[in-house]
CSV table of C-alpha atoms (C1' of nucleotides) in Angstrom, one decimal:
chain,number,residue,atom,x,y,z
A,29,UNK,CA,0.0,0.0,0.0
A,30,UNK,CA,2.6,2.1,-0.5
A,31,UNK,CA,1.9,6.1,-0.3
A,32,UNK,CA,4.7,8.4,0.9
A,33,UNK,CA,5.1,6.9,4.2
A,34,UNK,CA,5.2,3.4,3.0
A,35,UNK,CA,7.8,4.2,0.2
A,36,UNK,CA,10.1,6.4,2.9
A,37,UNK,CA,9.5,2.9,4.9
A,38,UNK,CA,10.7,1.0,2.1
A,39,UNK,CA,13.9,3.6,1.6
A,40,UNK,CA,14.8,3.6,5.4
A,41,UNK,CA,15.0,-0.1,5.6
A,42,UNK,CA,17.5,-0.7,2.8
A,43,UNK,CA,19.5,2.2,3.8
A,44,UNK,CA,20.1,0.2,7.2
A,45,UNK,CA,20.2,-3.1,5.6
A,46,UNK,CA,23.7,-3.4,4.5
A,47,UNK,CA,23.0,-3.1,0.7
A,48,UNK,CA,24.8,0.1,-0.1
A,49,UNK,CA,28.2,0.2,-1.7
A,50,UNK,CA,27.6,-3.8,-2.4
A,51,UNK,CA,28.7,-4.8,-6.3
A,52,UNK,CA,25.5,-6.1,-8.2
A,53,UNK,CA,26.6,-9.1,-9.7
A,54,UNK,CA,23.5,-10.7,-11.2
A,55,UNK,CA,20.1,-9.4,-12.1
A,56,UNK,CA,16.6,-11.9,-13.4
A,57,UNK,CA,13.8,-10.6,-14.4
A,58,UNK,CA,10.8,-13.1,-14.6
A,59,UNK,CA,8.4,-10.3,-15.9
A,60,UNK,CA,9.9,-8.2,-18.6
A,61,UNK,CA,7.0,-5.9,-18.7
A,62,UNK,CA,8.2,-4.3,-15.3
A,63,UNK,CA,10.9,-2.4,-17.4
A,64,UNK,CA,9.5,0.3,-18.8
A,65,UNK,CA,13.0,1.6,-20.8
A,66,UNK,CA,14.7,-1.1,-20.9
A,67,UNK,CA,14.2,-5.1,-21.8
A,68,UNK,CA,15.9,-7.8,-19.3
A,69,UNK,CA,19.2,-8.0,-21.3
A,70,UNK,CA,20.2,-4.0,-20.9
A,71,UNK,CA,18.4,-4.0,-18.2
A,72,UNK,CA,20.9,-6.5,-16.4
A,73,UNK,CA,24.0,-5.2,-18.2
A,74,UNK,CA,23.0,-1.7,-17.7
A,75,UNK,CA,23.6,-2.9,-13.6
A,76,UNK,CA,26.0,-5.5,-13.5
A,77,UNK,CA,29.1,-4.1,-11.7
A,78,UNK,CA,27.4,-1.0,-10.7
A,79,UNK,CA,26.6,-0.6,-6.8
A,80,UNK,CA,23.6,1.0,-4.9
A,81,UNK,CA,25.3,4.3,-3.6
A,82,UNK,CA,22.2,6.0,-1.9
A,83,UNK,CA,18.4,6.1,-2.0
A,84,UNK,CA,16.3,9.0,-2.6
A,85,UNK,CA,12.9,9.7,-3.0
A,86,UNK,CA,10.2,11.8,-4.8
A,87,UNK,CA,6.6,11.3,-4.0
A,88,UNK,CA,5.8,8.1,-4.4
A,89,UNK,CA,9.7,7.3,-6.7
A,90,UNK,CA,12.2,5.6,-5.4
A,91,UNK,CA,15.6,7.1,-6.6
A,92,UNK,CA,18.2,4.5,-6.8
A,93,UNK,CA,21.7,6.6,-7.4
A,94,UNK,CA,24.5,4.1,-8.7
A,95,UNK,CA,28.1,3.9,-9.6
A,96,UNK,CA,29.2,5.6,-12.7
A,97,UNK,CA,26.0,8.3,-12.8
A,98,UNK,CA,23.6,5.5,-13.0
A,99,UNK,CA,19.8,5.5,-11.6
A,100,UNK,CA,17.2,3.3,-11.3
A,101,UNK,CA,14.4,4.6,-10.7
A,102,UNK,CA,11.0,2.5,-9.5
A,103,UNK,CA,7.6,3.2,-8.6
A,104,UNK,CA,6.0,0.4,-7.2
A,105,UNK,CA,2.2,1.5,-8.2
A,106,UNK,CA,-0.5,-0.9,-6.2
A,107,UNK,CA,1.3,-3.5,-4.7
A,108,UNK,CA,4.9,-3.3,-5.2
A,109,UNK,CA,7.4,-4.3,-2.5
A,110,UNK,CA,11.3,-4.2,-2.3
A,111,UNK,CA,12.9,-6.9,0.5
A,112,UNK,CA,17.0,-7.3,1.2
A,113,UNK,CA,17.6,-10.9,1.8
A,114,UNK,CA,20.3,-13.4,2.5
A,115,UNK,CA,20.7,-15.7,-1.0
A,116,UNK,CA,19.7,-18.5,0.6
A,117,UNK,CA,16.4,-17.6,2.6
A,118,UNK,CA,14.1,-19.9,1.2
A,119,UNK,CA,11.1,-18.0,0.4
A,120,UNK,CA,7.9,-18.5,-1.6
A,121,UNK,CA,8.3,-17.3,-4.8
A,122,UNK,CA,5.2,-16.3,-5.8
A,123,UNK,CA,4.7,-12.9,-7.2
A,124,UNK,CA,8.2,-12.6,-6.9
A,125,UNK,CA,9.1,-10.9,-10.1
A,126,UNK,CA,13.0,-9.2,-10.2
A,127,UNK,CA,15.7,-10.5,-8.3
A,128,UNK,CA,19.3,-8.1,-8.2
A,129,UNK,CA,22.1,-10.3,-6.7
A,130,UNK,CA,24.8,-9.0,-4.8
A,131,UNK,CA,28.3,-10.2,-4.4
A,132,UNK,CA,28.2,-10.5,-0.7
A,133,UNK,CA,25.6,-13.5,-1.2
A,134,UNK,CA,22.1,-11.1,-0.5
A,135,UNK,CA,19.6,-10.4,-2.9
A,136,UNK,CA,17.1,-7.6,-3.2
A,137,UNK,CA,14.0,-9.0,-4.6
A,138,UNK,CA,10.7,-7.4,-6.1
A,139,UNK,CA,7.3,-8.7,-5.8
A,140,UNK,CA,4.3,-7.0,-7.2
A,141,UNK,CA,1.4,-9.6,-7.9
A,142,UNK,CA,-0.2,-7.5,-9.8
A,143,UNK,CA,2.7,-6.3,-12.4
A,144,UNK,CA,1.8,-2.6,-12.2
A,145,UNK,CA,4.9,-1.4,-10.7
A,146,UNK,CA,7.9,0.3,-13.1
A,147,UNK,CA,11.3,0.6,-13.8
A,148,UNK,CA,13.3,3.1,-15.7
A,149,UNK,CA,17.1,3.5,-16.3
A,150,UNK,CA,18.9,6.6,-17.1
A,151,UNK,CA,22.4,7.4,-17.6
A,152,UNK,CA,23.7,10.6,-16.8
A,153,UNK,CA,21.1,12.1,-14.1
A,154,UNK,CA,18.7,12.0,-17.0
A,155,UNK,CA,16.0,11.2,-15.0
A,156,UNK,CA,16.2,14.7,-13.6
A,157,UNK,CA,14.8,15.4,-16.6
A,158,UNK,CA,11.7,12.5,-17.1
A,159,UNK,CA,8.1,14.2,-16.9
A,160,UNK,CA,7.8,11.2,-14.4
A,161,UNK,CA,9.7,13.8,-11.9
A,162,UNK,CA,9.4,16.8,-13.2
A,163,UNK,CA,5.8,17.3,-13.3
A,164,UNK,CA,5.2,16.2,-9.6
A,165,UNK,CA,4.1,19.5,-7.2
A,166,UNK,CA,6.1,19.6,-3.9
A,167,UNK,CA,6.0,16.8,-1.4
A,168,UNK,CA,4.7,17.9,2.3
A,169,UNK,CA,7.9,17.3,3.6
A,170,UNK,CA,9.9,19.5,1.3
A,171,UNK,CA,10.6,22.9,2.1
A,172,UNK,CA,8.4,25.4,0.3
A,173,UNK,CA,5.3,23.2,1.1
A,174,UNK,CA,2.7,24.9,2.9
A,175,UNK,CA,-0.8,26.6,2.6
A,176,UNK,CA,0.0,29.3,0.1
A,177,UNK,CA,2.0,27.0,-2.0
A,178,UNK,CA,-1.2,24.8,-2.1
A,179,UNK,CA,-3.8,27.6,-2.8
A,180,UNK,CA,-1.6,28.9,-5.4
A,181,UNK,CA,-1.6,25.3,-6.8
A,182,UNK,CA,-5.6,24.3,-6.5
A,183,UNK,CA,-7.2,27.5,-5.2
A,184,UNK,CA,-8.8,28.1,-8.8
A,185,UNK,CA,-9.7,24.3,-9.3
A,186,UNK,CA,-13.6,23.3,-9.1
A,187,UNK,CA,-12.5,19.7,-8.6
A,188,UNK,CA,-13.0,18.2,-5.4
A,189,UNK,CA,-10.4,19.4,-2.6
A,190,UNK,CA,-9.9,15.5,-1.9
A,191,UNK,CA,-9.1,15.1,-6.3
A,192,UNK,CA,-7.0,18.1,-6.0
A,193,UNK,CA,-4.4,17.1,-3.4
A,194,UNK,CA,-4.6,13.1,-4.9
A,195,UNK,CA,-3.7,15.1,-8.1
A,196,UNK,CA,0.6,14.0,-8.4
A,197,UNK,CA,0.9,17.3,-9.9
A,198,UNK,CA,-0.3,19.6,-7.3
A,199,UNK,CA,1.1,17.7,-4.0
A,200,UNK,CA,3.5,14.3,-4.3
A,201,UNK,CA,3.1,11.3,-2.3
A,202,UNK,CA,-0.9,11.7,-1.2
A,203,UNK,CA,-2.4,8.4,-1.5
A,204,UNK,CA,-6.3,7.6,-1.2
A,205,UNK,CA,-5.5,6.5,2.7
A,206,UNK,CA,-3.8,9.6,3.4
A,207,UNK,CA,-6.4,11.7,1.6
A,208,UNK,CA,-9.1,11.0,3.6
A,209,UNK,CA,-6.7,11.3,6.7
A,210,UNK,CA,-5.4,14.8,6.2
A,211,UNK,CA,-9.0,16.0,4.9
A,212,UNK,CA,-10.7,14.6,8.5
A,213,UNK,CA,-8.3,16.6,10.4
A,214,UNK,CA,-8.5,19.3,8.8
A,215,UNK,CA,-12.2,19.0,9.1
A,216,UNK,CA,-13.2,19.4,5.5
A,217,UNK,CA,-15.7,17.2,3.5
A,218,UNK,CA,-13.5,15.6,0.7
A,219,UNK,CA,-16.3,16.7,-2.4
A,220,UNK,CA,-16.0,20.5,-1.6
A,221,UNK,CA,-14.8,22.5,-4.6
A,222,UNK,CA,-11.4,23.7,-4.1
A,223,UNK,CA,-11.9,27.2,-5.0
A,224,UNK,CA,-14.5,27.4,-2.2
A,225,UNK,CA,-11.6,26.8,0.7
A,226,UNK,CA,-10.3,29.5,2.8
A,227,UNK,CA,-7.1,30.4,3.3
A,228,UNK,CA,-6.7,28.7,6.9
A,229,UNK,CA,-8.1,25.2,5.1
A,230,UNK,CA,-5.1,25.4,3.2
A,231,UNK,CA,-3.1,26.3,6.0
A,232,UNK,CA,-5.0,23.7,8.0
A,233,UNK,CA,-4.1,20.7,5.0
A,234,UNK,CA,-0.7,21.5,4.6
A,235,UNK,CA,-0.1,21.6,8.3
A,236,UNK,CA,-1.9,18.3,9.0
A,237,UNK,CA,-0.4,16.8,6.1
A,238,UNK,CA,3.0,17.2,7.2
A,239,UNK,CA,2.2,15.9,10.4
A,240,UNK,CA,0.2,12.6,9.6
A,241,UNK,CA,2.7,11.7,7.0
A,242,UNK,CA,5.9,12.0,9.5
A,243,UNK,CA,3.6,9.9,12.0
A,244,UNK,CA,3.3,7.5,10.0
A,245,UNK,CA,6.5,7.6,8.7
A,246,UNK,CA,7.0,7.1,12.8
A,247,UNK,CA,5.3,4.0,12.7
A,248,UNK,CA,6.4,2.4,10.2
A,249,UNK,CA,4.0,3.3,7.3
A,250,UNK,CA,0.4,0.8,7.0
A,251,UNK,CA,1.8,-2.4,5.7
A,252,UNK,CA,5.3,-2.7,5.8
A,253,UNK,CA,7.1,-2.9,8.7
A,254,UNK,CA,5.4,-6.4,9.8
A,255,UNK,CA,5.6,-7.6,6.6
A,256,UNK,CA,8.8,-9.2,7.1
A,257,UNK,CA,8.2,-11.3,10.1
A,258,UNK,CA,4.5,-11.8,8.8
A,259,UNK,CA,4.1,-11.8,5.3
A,260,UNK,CA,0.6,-10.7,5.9
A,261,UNK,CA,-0.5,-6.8,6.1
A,262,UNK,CA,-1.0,-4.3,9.3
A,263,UNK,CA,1.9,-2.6,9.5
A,264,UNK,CA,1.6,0.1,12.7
A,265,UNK,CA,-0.1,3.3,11.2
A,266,UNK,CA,-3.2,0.5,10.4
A,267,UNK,CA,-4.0,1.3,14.2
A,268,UNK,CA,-4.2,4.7,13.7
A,269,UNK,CA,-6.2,5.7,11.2
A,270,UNK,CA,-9.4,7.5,12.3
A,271,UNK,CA,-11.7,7.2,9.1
A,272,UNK,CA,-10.4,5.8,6.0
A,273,UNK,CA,-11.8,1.6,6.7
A,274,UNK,CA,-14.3,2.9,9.0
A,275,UNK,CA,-17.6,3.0,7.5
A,276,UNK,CA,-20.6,3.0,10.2
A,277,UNK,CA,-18.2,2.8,12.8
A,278,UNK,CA,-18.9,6.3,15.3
A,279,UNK,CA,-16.5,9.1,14.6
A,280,UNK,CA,-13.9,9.4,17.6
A,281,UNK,CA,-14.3,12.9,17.8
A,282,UNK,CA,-18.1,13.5,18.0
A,283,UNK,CA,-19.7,9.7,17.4
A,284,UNK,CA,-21.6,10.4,14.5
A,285,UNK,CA,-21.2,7.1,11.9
A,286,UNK,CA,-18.5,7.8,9.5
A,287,UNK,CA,-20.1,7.4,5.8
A,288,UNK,CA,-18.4,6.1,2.7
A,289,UNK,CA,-18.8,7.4,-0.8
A,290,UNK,CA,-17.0,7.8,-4.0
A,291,UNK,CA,-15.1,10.8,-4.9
A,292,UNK,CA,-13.8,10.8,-8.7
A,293,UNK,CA,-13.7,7.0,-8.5
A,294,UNK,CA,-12.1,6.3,-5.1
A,295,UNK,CA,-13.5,5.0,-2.2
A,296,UNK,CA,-13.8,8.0,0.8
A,297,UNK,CA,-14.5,8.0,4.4
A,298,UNK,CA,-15.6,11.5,6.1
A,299,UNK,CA,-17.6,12.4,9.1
A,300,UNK,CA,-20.3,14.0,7.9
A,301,UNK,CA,-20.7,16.1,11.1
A,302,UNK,CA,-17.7,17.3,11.6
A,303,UNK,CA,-16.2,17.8,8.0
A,304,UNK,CA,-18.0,20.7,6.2
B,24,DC,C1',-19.8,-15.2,-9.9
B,25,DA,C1',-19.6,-10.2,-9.5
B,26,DG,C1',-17.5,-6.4,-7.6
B,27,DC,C1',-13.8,-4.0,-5.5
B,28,DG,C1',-9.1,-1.9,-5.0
B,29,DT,C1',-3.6,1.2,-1.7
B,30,DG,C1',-1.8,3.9,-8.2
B,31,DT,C1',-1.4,5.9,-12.6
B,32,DT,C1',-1.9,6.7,-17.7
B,33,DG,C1',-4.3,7.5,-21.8
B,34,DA,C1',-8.3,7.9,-24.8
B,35,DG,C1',-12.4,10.2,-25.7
B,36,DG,C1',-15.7,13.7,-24.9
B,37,DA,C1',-18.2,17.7,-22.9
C,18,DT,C1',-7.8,24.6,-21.4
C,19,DT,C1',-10.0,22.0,-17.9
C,20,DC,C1',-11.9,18.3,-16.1
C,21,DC,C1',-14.8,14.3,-16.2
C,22,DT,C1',-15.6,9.2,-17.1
C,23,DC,C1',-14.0,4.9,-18.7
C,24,DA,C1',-10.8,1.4,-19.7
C,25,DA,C1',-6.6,-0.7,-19.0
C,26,DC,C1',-2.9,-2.8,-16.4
C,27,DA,C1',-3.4,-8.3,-13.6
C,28,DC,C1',-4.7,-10.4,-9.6
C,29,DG,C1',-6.3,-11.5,-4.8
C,30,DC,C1',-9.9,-11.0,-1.8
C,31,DT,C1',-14.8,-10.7,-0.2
DNA sequence: CAGCGTGTTGAGGA
DNA sequence: TTCCTCAACACGCT
């Protein structure tokens, strides 16, 4: 489930994992269509011998900076997820769907059961200059993000305020959890226009923004964290959602049942007392 | 069996 | 231009 928490999840447990600096020394890709610039023979040359220097991210990217001005860079989309392992952990191998093989005997492997993730390669810092980055609005945590950047971005929009901020272009790294999340707090309901917000709602969803997505960076992000030992879901931040999943169940701040409808396609939880 | 879904793109149309 | 809906991607889950 990976939204901006979950992919900073993803990014601070291979930083600590012992994967950096490490030679790649094999690469197999069992489902070509992953590779978006590439086809499984460059794709493996293009990385054989190079090493993982450091891990960035933007929204919802993962940056992969390598040896010899070299990046990979991967989104994993729906259900994409990254795991450092030792060569020989026998694991199930379904889903599993790239494997890069490192030359002190651990492996980073990809699964993704339902293929939608991607992966680009770029010589040169070229991807500096993909529309993939370059047309992605600020993230919350970057400087610069706040409630005038925000109104300047989606004050003139008649789209939904819940649309608008899921909109890559205006904020990166919003996900539909996260959506409904910052729009509770903030105590709007998700279908009003965005030119009808005032200034302090904009104030109000940048500053709640910032501070949901660090909690949850906090905990872990929603599903990732317990993966490892569980290979099931729940990761911390599950616990602490207050309305996205909770449809019918009373709204912690003023027990009113918390209703689900669709906004522009997407699921969305609100408390239809307290957000107006 | 039908419907849904944590993400995103592209086509087609108003 | 702007923004909406729909389909597609491919699969597991309810």
């Amino acid at each position: 489930m990976p939204e901006l928490p979950e992919v900073q999840t993803v990014i601070n447990t291979l930083m600590h994992s012992g994967l950096l600096c490490q030679p790649i020394v094999d690469v197999k890709v069992y489902k070509p269509k992953l590779l978006k610039n590439s086809n499984p023979v460059n794709f493996k040359a293009f990385l054989i011998n190079e090493r993982i220097n450091n891990i960035q991210r933007k929204g919802k990217f993962l940056i992969f900076d390598l040896s010899h001005q070299k990046t990979l860079l991967v989104h994993l989309r729906m259900e994409g997820k990254l795991f450092y392992e030792t060569i020989d952990s026998t694991i199930p191998t379904t889903h599993l769907r790239i494997e890069f093989f490192f030359k002190n005997k651990h492996v980073l492997r990809y699964y993704d059961s339902r293929i939608f993730g991607t992966f680009h390669i770029y010589t040169n810092q070229a991807h500096w200059q993909d529309q993939q980055l370059t047309k992605l609005g600020l993230d919350p945590l970057e400087d610069g993000f706040n409630g005038k950047y925000l109104a300047t971005k989606v004050a003139s929009s008649n789209r939904a305020i819940k649309t608008a901020i899921l909109d890559q272009t205006n904020v990166a790294g919003i996900g539909n959890i996260y959506a409904d999340e910052i729009l509770f707090l903030s105590k709007i309901k998700p279908t009003r226009k965005a030119s009808e917000l005032s200034k302090q709602d904009f104030n109000n969803i940048a500053k709640f923004a910032k501070q949901i997505l660090l909690k949850a960076i906090k905990y872990g992000g929603t599903t990732i964290a317990t993966y490892k030992a569980d290979a099931n879901h729940s990761g911390q931040f599950q616990a602490k959602l207050l309305v996205h999943t909770k449809k019918g169940l009373p709204c912690k701040y003023c027990g009113t049942k918390i209703v689900k409808i669709k906004v522009n396609g997407r699921g969305t939880y609100y408390c239809p007392n307290c957000q107006r």
